[in-house]
Coordinates of C-alpha atoms in Angstrom, one line a residue:
M1 CA 51.3 27.3 74.9
K2 CA 49.6 28.7 78.0
N3 CA 48.7 31.9 76.2
K4 CA 47.3 30.0 73.3
K5 CA 44.9 28.1 75.6
K6 CA 43.8 31.4 77.1
G7 CA 43.0 32.8 73.6
E8 CA 41.1 29.6 72.8
T9 CA 39.0 30.0 75.9
D10 CA 38.2 33.6 75.2
L11 CA 37.0 32.7 71.7
M12 CA 35.0 29.7 72.6
S13 CA 33.3 30.9 75.8
G14 CA 32.1 34.4 74.6
P15 CA 29.8 33.5 71.7
S16 CA 27.4 31.0 73.2
G17 CA 24.1 31.0 71.5
N18 CA 22.4 30.8 74.9
D19 CA 24.1 33.8 76.4
A20 CA 22.6 37.3 76.0
G21 CA 24.2 39.0 73.0
G22 CA 25.6 35.7 71.7
M23 CA 25.6 34.6 68.1
K24 CA 22.4 32.8 67.2
K25 CA 22.8 29.1 66.4
T26 CA 20.5 28.5 63.5
L27 CA 22.4 27.3 60.4
S28 CA 21.8 23.8 59.1
I29 CA 24.0 21.7 56.8
W30 CA 21.9 22.9 53.8
N31 CA 22.4 26.5 54.9
F32 CA 26.2 26.0 54.9
F33 CA 26.1 24.4 51.5
T34 CA 24.1 27.2 49.9
I35 CA 26.4 29.8 51.6
G36 CA 29.4 28.2 50.0
F37 CA 27.9 27.3 46.6
G38 CA 26.3 30.7 46.2
A39 CA 29.6 32.4 47.0
I40 CA 31.5 30.3 44.4
I41 CA 29.1 30.6 41.5
G42 CA 28.0 34.2 41.3
T43 CA 27.4 35.4 37.8
G44 CA 30.7 34.7 36.1
W45 CA 29.3 31.7 34.3
V46 CA 27.0 34.0 32.3
L47 CA 29.4 36.9 31.7
L48 CA 32.6 35.0 31.1
V49 CA 31.7 31.6 29.7
G50 CA 32.7 32.8 26.1
D51 CA 36.1 34.1 27.3
W52 CA 36.8 30.7 28.9
M53 CA 36.2 29.0 25.6
V54 CA 38.4 31.5 23.7
I55 CA 41.3 31.2 26.2
G56 CA 41.1 27.4 26.2
G57 CA 40.7 27.1 22.5
G58 CA 37.3 25.5 22.9
P59 CA 34.7 24.3 25.4
I60 CA 36.4 20.9 25.9
A61 CA 39.6 22.5 27.2
A62 CA 37.6 24.9 29.5
M63 CA 35.5 22.0 31.0
I64 CA 38.7 19.9 31.7
A65 CA 40.3 22.9 33.3
F66 CA 37.4 23.6 35.6
A67 CA 37.2 19.9 36.5
I68 CA 40.9 19.8 37.4
G69 CA 40.6 23.1 39.3
A70 CA 37.9 21.7 41.5
V71 CA 39.8 18.5 42.2
F72 CA 43.0 20.5 42.8
L73 CA 41.3 22.5 45.6
L74 CA 39.6 19.6 47.2
P75 CA 42.4 19.0 49.7
I76 CA 42.3 22.6 50.8
G77 CA 38.5 22.3 51.3
A78 CA 39.1 19.2 53.4
V79 CA 41.6 21.0 55.5
F80 CA 39.0 23.7 56.3
G81 CA 36.5 20.9 57.1
E82 CA 38.8 19.2 59.6
L83 CA 39.8 22.4 61.4
T84 CA 36.3 23.9 61.5
A85 CA 34.7 20.7 62.8
A86 CA 37.4 20.6 65.5
I87 CA 37.2 24.3 66.4
P88 CA 33.8 25.6 65.3
I89 CA 34.2 29.4 65.8
S90 CA 33.5 32.4 63.6
G91 CA 36.6 33.5 61.7
G92 CA 38.3 30.4 62.8
I93 CA 41.2 30.9 60.4
I94 CA 42.5 33.5 62.8
E95 CA 42.6 31.0 65.6
Y96 CA 44.1 28.2 63.6
V97 CA 47.1 30.2 62.4
D98 CA 47.5 31.9 65.8
R99 CA 47.8 28.5 67.6
T100 CA 50.5 27.3 65.2
Y101 CA 52.4 30.3 63.8
G102 CA 51.7 33.1 66.3
R103 CA 49.9 36.4 66.5
N104 CA 51.8 38.3 63.7
V105 CA 51.3 35.6 61.0
S106 CA 47.7 35.1 62.2
Y107 CA 47.1 38.8 61.8
I108 CA 48.6 39.0 58.3
T109 CA 46.6 35.9 57.2
G110 CA 43.3 37.3 58.5
W111 CA 44.0 40.8 57.2
F112 CA 44.6 39.5 53.7
L113 CA 41.5 37.2 53.8
A114 CA 39.5 40.3 54.8
L115 CA 40.8 42.0 51.7
G116 CA 40.2 39.0 49.5
N117 CA 36.6 38.5 50.7
G118 CA 35.5 42.0 51.6
I119 CA 36.4 43.6 48.3
L120 CA 34.1 41.3 46.5
C121 CA 31.0 42.9 48.2
P122 CA 31.3 46.2 46.3
W123 CA 32.6 44.3 43.3
E124 CA 29.4 42.4 43.1
A125 CA 27.4 45.6 43.5
I126 CA 29.2 46.9 40.5
A127 CA 28.4 43.7 38.5
I128 CA 24.7 44.3 39.2
S129 CA 24.9 47.9 38.0
T130 CA 26.8 46.8 34.9
L131 CA 24.3 44.1 34.0
V132 CA 21.4 46.5 34.4
S133 CA 23.1 49.2 32.4
D134 CA 24.6 47.2 29.6
M135 CA 22.0 44.4 29.2
F136 CA 18.6 45.8 30.4
G137 CA 19.7 49.2 29.0
G138 CA 19.5 47.7 25.5
L139 CA 15.8 46.8 26.1
F140 CA 14.9 49.9 28.1
P141 CA 17.0 52.9 26.9
I142 CA 15.5 55.0 29.7
L143 CA 17.9 53.2 32.1
R144 CA 20.8 55.0 30.4
A145 CA 19.0 58.3 30.0
V146 CA 20.7 60.0 32.9
K147 CA 24.4 59.9 33.0
L148 CA 26.0 60.9 36.3
Y149 CA 29.7 60.9 35.5
T150 CA 32.6 58.9 34.0
I151 CA 35.2 57.3 36.2
M152 CA 38.3 55.5 34.9
G153 CA 36.6 55.4 31.4
A154 CA 33.4 53.8 32.7
D155 CA 30.1 55.7 32.5
V156 CA 27.9 55.7 35.6
Y157 CA 24.2 56.0 35.0
L158 CA 21.6 57.1 37.6
F159 CA 18.9 54.4 37.3
P160 CA 21.3 51.3 37.2
T161 CA 23.1 52.8 40.2
V162 CA 19.9 53.2 42.1
I163 CA 18.8 49.6 41.3
A164 CA 22.2 48.2 42.3
L165 CA 22.1 50.3 45.4
G166 CA 18.7 48.8 46.3
F167 CA 20.2 45.2 46.0
A168 CA 23.2 46.2 48.1
V169 CA 21.1 47.8 50.8
Y170 CA 18.8 44.7 51.0
V171 CA 21.9 42.4 51.5
V172 CA 23.2 44.8 54.2
L173 CA 19.9 44.9 56.1
L174 CA 19.6 41.1 56.0
N175 CA 23.1 40.7 57.5
F176 CA 22.3 43.2 60.2
R177 CA 19.3 40.9 61.1
G178 CA 21.6 37.9 61.6
A179 CA 22.8 34.8 59.8
S180 CA 19.4 33.1 59.6
A181 CA 17.9 35.9 57.5
A182 CA 20.9 36.0 55.2
A183 CA 20.8 32.2 54.8
K184 CA 17.2 32.3 53.6
L185 CA 18.2 34.7 50.8
Q186 CA 21.1 32.4 49.9
A187 CA 18.9 29.4 49.6
F188 CA 16.6 31.3 47.2
L189 CA 19.5 32.5 45.1
T190 CA 21.0 28.9 44.9
K191 CA 17.7 27.7 43.4
A192 CA 17.7 30.6 40.9
L193 CA 21.3 29.6 39.8
L194 CA 20.2 26.0 39.4
A195 CA 17.2 27.2 37.4
G196 CA 19.6 29.1 35.1
M197 CA 21.7 26.0 34.6
L198 CA 18.7 23.9 33.8
L199 CA 17.4 26.5 31.3
A200 CA 20.8 26.4 29.5
M201 CA 20.7 22.6 29.5
A202 CA 17.1 22.5 28.1
I203 CA 17.9 24.9 25.3
S204 CA 21.0 23.0 24.4
F205 CA 19.1 19.7 24.3
V206 CA 16.3 21.2 22.1
K207 CA 18.1 23.6 19.9
G208 CA 21.7 22.3 19.8
G209 CA 23.7 19.2 19.5
P210 CA 27.1 17.6 20.5
S211 CA 28.6 18.3 17.1
N212 CA 28.6 22.0 17.9
I213 CA 31.3 21.5 20.5
L214 CA 33.8 20.6 17.7
P215 CA 36.5 21.4 16.8
S216 CA 38.0 20.2 20.1
F217 CA 40.8 22.8 19.8
T218 CA 41.4 25.8 17.6
Q219 CA 42.8 29.3 18.0
V220 CA 40.1 31.9 17.9
E221 CA 39.6 35.6 18.6
G222 CA 36.8 36.8 20.8
P223 CA 35.6 40.4 21.5
S224 CA 37.9 40.8 24.5
T225 CA 40.5 38.1 24.3
V226 CA 42.3 35.6 22.0
T227 CA 43.6 32.1 22.2
S228 CA 47.3 32.3 23.0
A229 CA 47.7 28.6 23.5
N230 CA 49.1 26.5 20.6
N231 CA 47.5 23.2 21.6
M232 CA 44.8 21.8 23.9
F233 CA 47.1 21.0 26.8
A234 CA 48.3 24.7 26.8
G235 CA 44.7 25.8 26.5
I236 CA 43.7 23.7 29.6
I237 CA 46.6 25.3 31.6
S238 CA 45.6 28.8 30.4
V239 CA 42.1 28.3 31.8
L240 CA 43.3 26.4 34.9
V241 CA 45.3 29.3 36.3
M242 CA 42.1 31.3 36.3
T243 CA 39.9 28.8 38.1
P244 CA 41.0 29.6 41.7
F245 CA 39.3 33.0 41.4
F246 CA 36.1 31.4 40.2
Y247 CA 36.2 28.8 43.0
A248 CA 36.9 31.4 45.7
G249 CA 34.1 31.4 48.2
F250 CA 34.2 27.9 49.8
D251 CA 36.0 29.5 52.7
T252 CA 32.8 31.4 53.6
I253 CA 31.4 28.1 55.0
P254 CA 33.8 27.8 58.0
Q255 CA 33.7 31.5 58.7
Q256 CA 30.2 31.2 60.1
A257 CA 30.6 27.8 61.9
E258 CA 29.9 29.3 65.2
E259 CA 26.3 29.9 64.2
A260 CA 25.7 26.2 63.4
A261 CA 22.4 24.8 64.8
E262 CA 22.5 22.8 68.0
G263 CA 23.2 19.1 67.4
L264 CA 24.8 19.6 64.0
D265 CA 26.6 16.5 62.7
W266 CA 30.2 17.9 62.5
N267 CA 31.4 14.9 60.5
R268 CA 28.9 15.8 57.8
F269 CA 29.8 19.5 58.1
G270 CA 33.4 18.6 57.3
K271 CA 32.3 17.1 54.0
V272 CA 30.1 20.1 53.0
I273 CA 33.0 22.2 51.8
S274 CA 34.2 19.5 49.4
M275 CA 30.6 19.0 48.3
A276 CA 30.2 22.7 47.5
L277 CA 33.5 22.6 45.5
L278 CA 32.4 19.5 43.5
A279 CA 28.9 20.9 42.9
A280 CA 30.4 24.2 41.7
G281 CA 32.7 22.3 39.4
G282 CA 29.8 20.3 38.0
F283 CA 27.8 23.4 37.6
Y284 CA 30.6 25.2 35.6
M285 CA 31.2 22.1 33.3
I286 CA 27.5 21.7 32.6
C287 CA 27.1 25.4 31.7
I288 CA 30.2 25.4 29.5
Y289 CA 28.9 22.3 27.6
S290 CA 25.3 23.6 27.3
F291 CA 26.3 27.0 26.0
G292 CA 29.0 25.5 23.8
T293 CA 26.5 23.3 22.1
I294 CA 23.5 25.6 21.6
I295 CA 25.1 26.8 18.4
P296 CA 28.7 26.0 17.0
W297 CA 31.0 27.3 19.7
T298 CA 33.2 29.2 17.2
D299 CA 30.1 31.3 16.4
F300 CA 28.9 31.5 20.0
I301 CA 32.1 33.3 21.2
K302 CA 31.7 36.2 18.7
S303 CA 29.3 38.2 20.9
T304 CA 30.4 40.4 23.9
V305 CA 28.2 38.4 26.3
P306 CA 27.5 35.3 24.2
A307 CA 25.4 33.4 26.8
L308 CA 22.8 36.1 26.6
A309 CA 23.3 37.0 22.9
C310 CA 22.6 33.5 21.7
L311 CA 19.4 33.3 23.8
K312 CA 18.2 36.6 22.5
S313 CA 18.4 35.2 18.9
I314 CA 16.3 32.2 20.0
S315 CA 13.7 33.7 22.2
M316 CA 13.3 37.1 23.9
F317 CA 11.5 35.4 26.8
L318 CA 14.4 33.1 27.4
Y319 CA 16.8 36.0 27.1
V320 CA 15.0 38.1 29.7
A321 CA 14.6 35.1 32.0
M322 CA 18.4 34.4 31.9
L323 CA 19.1 38.1 32.3
V324 CA 17.0 38.2 35.5
I325 CA 18.8 35.2 36.9
A326 CA 22.2 36.7 35.9
T327 CA 21.3 40.0 37.6
L328 CA 20.3 38.1 40.8
G329 CA 23.5 36.1 40.7
P330 CA 25.9 38.7 42.2
M331 CA 23.7 38.9 45.3
G332 CA 24.8 35.4 46.3
P333 CA 28.6 36.1 46.5
M334 CA 27.8 39.5 48.0
N335 CA 25.7 38.0 50.7
S336 CA 28.2 35.1 51.5
F337 CA 31.3 37.3 51.5
Y338 CA 29.6 39.9 53.5
G339 CA 28.8 37.4 56.3
A340 CA 32.2 35.7 56.1
T341 CA 34.2 38.9 56.2
S342 CA 32.3 40.3 59.1
R343 CA 33.1 37.1 61.0
I344 CA 36.8 37.4 60.1
M345 CA 36.8 40.9 61.6
L346 CA 34.9 39.7 64.6
A347 CA 37.6 37.0 65.3
M348 CA 40.3 39.6 64.9
G349 CA 38.5 41.9 67.4
R350 CA 38.3 39.0 69.9
K351 CA 42.0 38.3 69.5
G352 CA 42.9 41.9 70.1
Q353 CA 44.1 42.3 66.5
L354 CA 41.5 44.9 65.8
P355 CA 39.9 47.4 68.1
D356 CA 37.6 46.0 70.8
S357 CA 34.5 47.4 69.1
F358 CA 34.9 44.7 66.4
A359 CA 34.2 42.0 69.0
V360 CA 30.8 43.4 70.1
L361 CA 27.7 41.5 69.0
D362 CA 24.2 42.9 68.6
E363 CA 22.2 41.6 71.5
K364 CA 19.1 40.9 69.4
S365 CA 20.5 39.5 66.1
G366 CA 23.8 38.2 67.3
A367 CA 25.5 39.9 64.3
P368 CA 28.9 41.7 64.7
K369 CA 27.9 45.4 64.7
M370 CA 31.1 47.2 63.8
A371 CA 32.2 44.8 61.1
N372 CA 28.8 44.9 59.5
T373 CA 28.9 48.7 59.6
V374 CA 32.3 48.8 57.9
L375 CA 31.2 46.4 55.2
A376 CA 27.9 48.3 54.7
V377 CA 29.9 51.4 53.8
L378 CA 32.1 49.5 51.4
T379 CA 29.2 47.6 49.8
I380 CA 27.1 50.7 49.3
M381 CA 30.0 52.5 47.6
G382 CA 30.2 49.8 44.9
P383 CA 27.4 51.0 42.5
F384 CA 29.1 54.5 42.4
L385 CA 32.5 53.3 41.5
G386 CA 32.1 52.3 37.8
K387 CA 32.8 48.9 36.3
N388 CA 36.5 49.6 35.6
M389 CA 37.4 50.7 39.2
L390 CA 37.9 47.3 40.7
V391 CA 39.3 45.4 37.7
S392 CA 42.8 45.3 39.2
L393 CA 41.4 44.1 42.6
T394 CA 40.1 40.9 41.0
N395 CA 43.6 39.3 40.9
V396 CA 44.5 40.9 44.3
S397 CA 41.4 39.2 45.7
A398 CA 42.5 35.8 44.3
L399 CA 46.0 36.1 45.7
A400 CA 44.8 37.1 49.1
F401 CA 42.3 34.3 49.2
I402 CA 44.7 31.5 48.2
F403 CA 47.4 32.8 50.5
S404 CA 45.1 32.6 53.4
C405 CA 43.9 29.1 52.4
T406 CA 47.5 27.9 52.1
M407 CA 48.3 29.2 55.6
V408 CA 45.4 27.3 56.9
S409 CA 46.7 24.1 55.2
F410 CA 50.1 24.5 56.9
A411 CA 48.4 25.2 60.2
C412 CA 46.4 22.0 59.9
L413 CA 49.6 20.0 59.2
K414 CA 51.4 21.5 62.2
M415 CA 48.4 21.0 64.5
R416 CA 48.5 17.2 63.7
Y417 CA 51.9 17.3 65.5
T418 CA 51.3 19.9 68.2
E419 CA 47.8 19.0 69.1
P420 CA 47.4 15.3 68.3
G421 CA 44.7 14.8 70.9
L422 CA 42.4 17.5 69.6
P423 CA 39.0 16.0 68.9
R424 CA 38.5 15.9 65.1
P425 CA 35.0 14.8 64.1
Y426 CA 36.1 15.0 60.5
K427 CA 39.6 14.3 59.2
V428 CA 41.3 15.1 55.9
P429 CA 41.2 11.9 53.7
G430 CA 44.7 10.5 53.5
G431 CA 45.7 12.0 56.8
K432 CA 49.0 14.0 56.8
A433 CA 49.6 13.1 53.2
G434 CA 46.3 14.6 52.2
I435 CA 47.1 17.8 54.2
C436 CA 50.5 18.0 52.4
M437 CA 48.7 17.9 49.1
A438 CA 46.7 20.9 50.2
C439 CA 49.9 22.7 51.2
L440 CA 51.4 21.9 47.8
A441 CA 48.3 22.9 45.8
G442 CA 48.1 26.3 47.5
T443 CA 51.9 26.9 47.0
I444 CA 51.7 26.1 43.3
I445 CA 48.8 28.4 42.8
I446 CA 50.5 31.2 44.7
G447 CA 53.6 30.6 42.6
L448 CA 51.6 31.0 39.4
M449 CA 50.4 34.4 40.6
V450 CA 53.7 35.8 41.8
V451 CA 56.3 34.4 39.5
P452 CA 57.0 36.7 36.6
F453 CA 55.9 35.6 33.1
S454 CA 53.2 33.4 34.5
P455 CA 49.8 33.8 32.8
A456 CA 48.3 34.8 36.1
A457 CA 51.2 37.0 37.5
L458 CA 50.1 40.2 39.3
K459 CA 50.8 43.5 37.5
P460 CA 52.7 46.4 39.2
V461 CA 49.5 48.2 40.1
E462 CA 48.2 45.1 41.8
W463 CA 51.4 44.6 43.7
A464 CA 51.1 48.2 44.9
I465 CA 47.6 47.5 46.2
V466 CA 48.9 44.4 48.1
V467 CA 51.8 46.3 49.7
A468 CA 49.5 49.3 50.6
W469 CA 47.0 47.0 52.3
L470 CA 49.8 45.3 54.2
V471 CA 51.2 48.6 55.4
I472 CA 47.8 49.8 56.5
G473 CA 47.2 46.5 58.3
L474 CA 50.5 46.6 60.1
G475 CA 49.9 50.2 61.2
L476 CA 46.4 49.4 62.5
S477 CA 47.8 46.4 64.3
A478 CA 50.5 48.5 66.0
V479 CA 47.9 51.1 67.1
T480 CA 45.6 48.3 68.5
R481 CA 48.4 46.7 70.3
A482 CA 49.6 50.0 71.8
K483 CA 46.1 50.7 73.2
G484 CA 46.0 47.2 74.7
N485 CA 49.3 47.8 76.4
N486 CA 48.1 51.1 77.8
K487 CA 44.9 49.5 79.2
A488 CA 47.0 46.7 80.8
A489 CA 49.3 49.3 82.4
A490 CA 46.4 51.3 83.7
A491 CA 44.8 48.2 85.2
A492 CA 48.0 47.3 86.9
K493 CA 48.2 50.6 88.8

C-alpha cells in the first residue's frame, strides 16, 4: 500500500495548474458535458438511423433499444463520476485500477482504452472524407474528379481527402493549444448537433405524422442489412447489442478532470456523466422518431443514407443544411477522443508504464506534447486510409472501451472496501449495490461481444487485432520497465 500512496502523490502533485508547465484549469461543468455529449453523438444518427430501423424491425424497437442502452450504462457512468470526483486527475482510469488490481492490470486496461478511444480519431477523419465524397460529390462532381487510388475496395479521391485533412489538422492544432481551445470547438459542435435534431423534428411535425411509424414491427430489407429478428422483442435485442458502441465517449469526461476550473462543484461533476448519457439517449430517440415519421418508415429505409435522401426529396436547402451538420458531426468525437486519449497516455507516462516523454507537458498550453504528437500522426493518416480500412476496428473499439469501463467498475467496488475513508463528493446511487449493477452490466456486454454466435461477437480478424495490440503493449511495457530499472541501478551507484 505504501507504493500506491507514492504513485498517488506523484500523480496529484505534478500537474498543478499554478505550477510552470502544469495543466491549465479552465474546464467548466458545461465544457465537460459538451465533451462527453459530442463524443457520444458524432454522426452515426445521420448515417445509420435507417439501419437501426431495419435491424429492429421498425423505429419503435430501435427507440426502445436505445432507451434501455442508456439506462443500462448509467451505473457505469455513475462509477466514473464517483471515482473522478474523488481522484480528479487526467487519465484517472490508470490510477483507479492500479490502486486496486496492480500495475499489470492497470497497464492492460489503459492500453486497451487507448486503442478503443484513439482509433476513433482517424476513423472520424475517414467519416468526413466519406461524407464529402459520397454526398457532396453528388452535388459537385468535381469533388470526385481526381481519384488517387483504391484501398481495400474503397476509392480515395483528392479533394475529399484534402478537405477531411483540413478538418483533422484543425482539431490537432486546437488540442496542441490546450483543453480550453478544444472545449470551445466542442461547445459549437454540440449546438450544431442540436440544430440538426431540431431540424428533423420540425420537418417531421410539418411534413409527417405519427401514423408513419406503423407497423410497429415487420421484417424488411434495407440497402445494407435485413431484419433477422422474428418479433419485436428480438428486434429490440438486436439493436441493443449495438448501442454500447454508439454510447462510447462518456469516458472522455473524466479523462480531462485534472483541467477542471478552480472551485468546480465535484458533486455536480459526478452527475454530468449520467446527464450526458441520458441526453444522448434522448437525442437518439428523438432522431429515430423524427426520421421515422417524416414518411412511412418502410419507405424511408429504402435509401442508402435515408436521413439525407428523404430531405433531398423535400427541399434541397434542408438537404444541404443537414449534410453540413452531418459533415461537422465527426469533429466532435474526433476532438473529444483526441483529448481523452492523450490524457490516458499522459497518465501511463506518469506511472512509468510508457516512456517518460509521455509525461511531459507543454509549458505554455499545459497539453501533453508526446501524446498529442502520436495522435496527430494517427489522425492525419485517417483521410488517406479509405472508408473500408477501419471497419473491423469498430467492434474492436467497442470491446476495448467496455472492457476498460468494466475494470473501472470493479475497481470502484474494491475501493469501497480498501479505501472507505477516501473523500467522495459524489457517490454511486444505491451504494455498493449500484456499483455491482455497473460490474454486471459491463460483464454482460463483454459476454455479448466475445461469446460465439452472439449478434455482436468479434470476427477472427478482429480478434487478431486485439491480440496484436496486446502483444505490442506488453512488449512496450517490458522495454519501459527495463529502462526504468537501468536508471534506478545507475542512480544507486
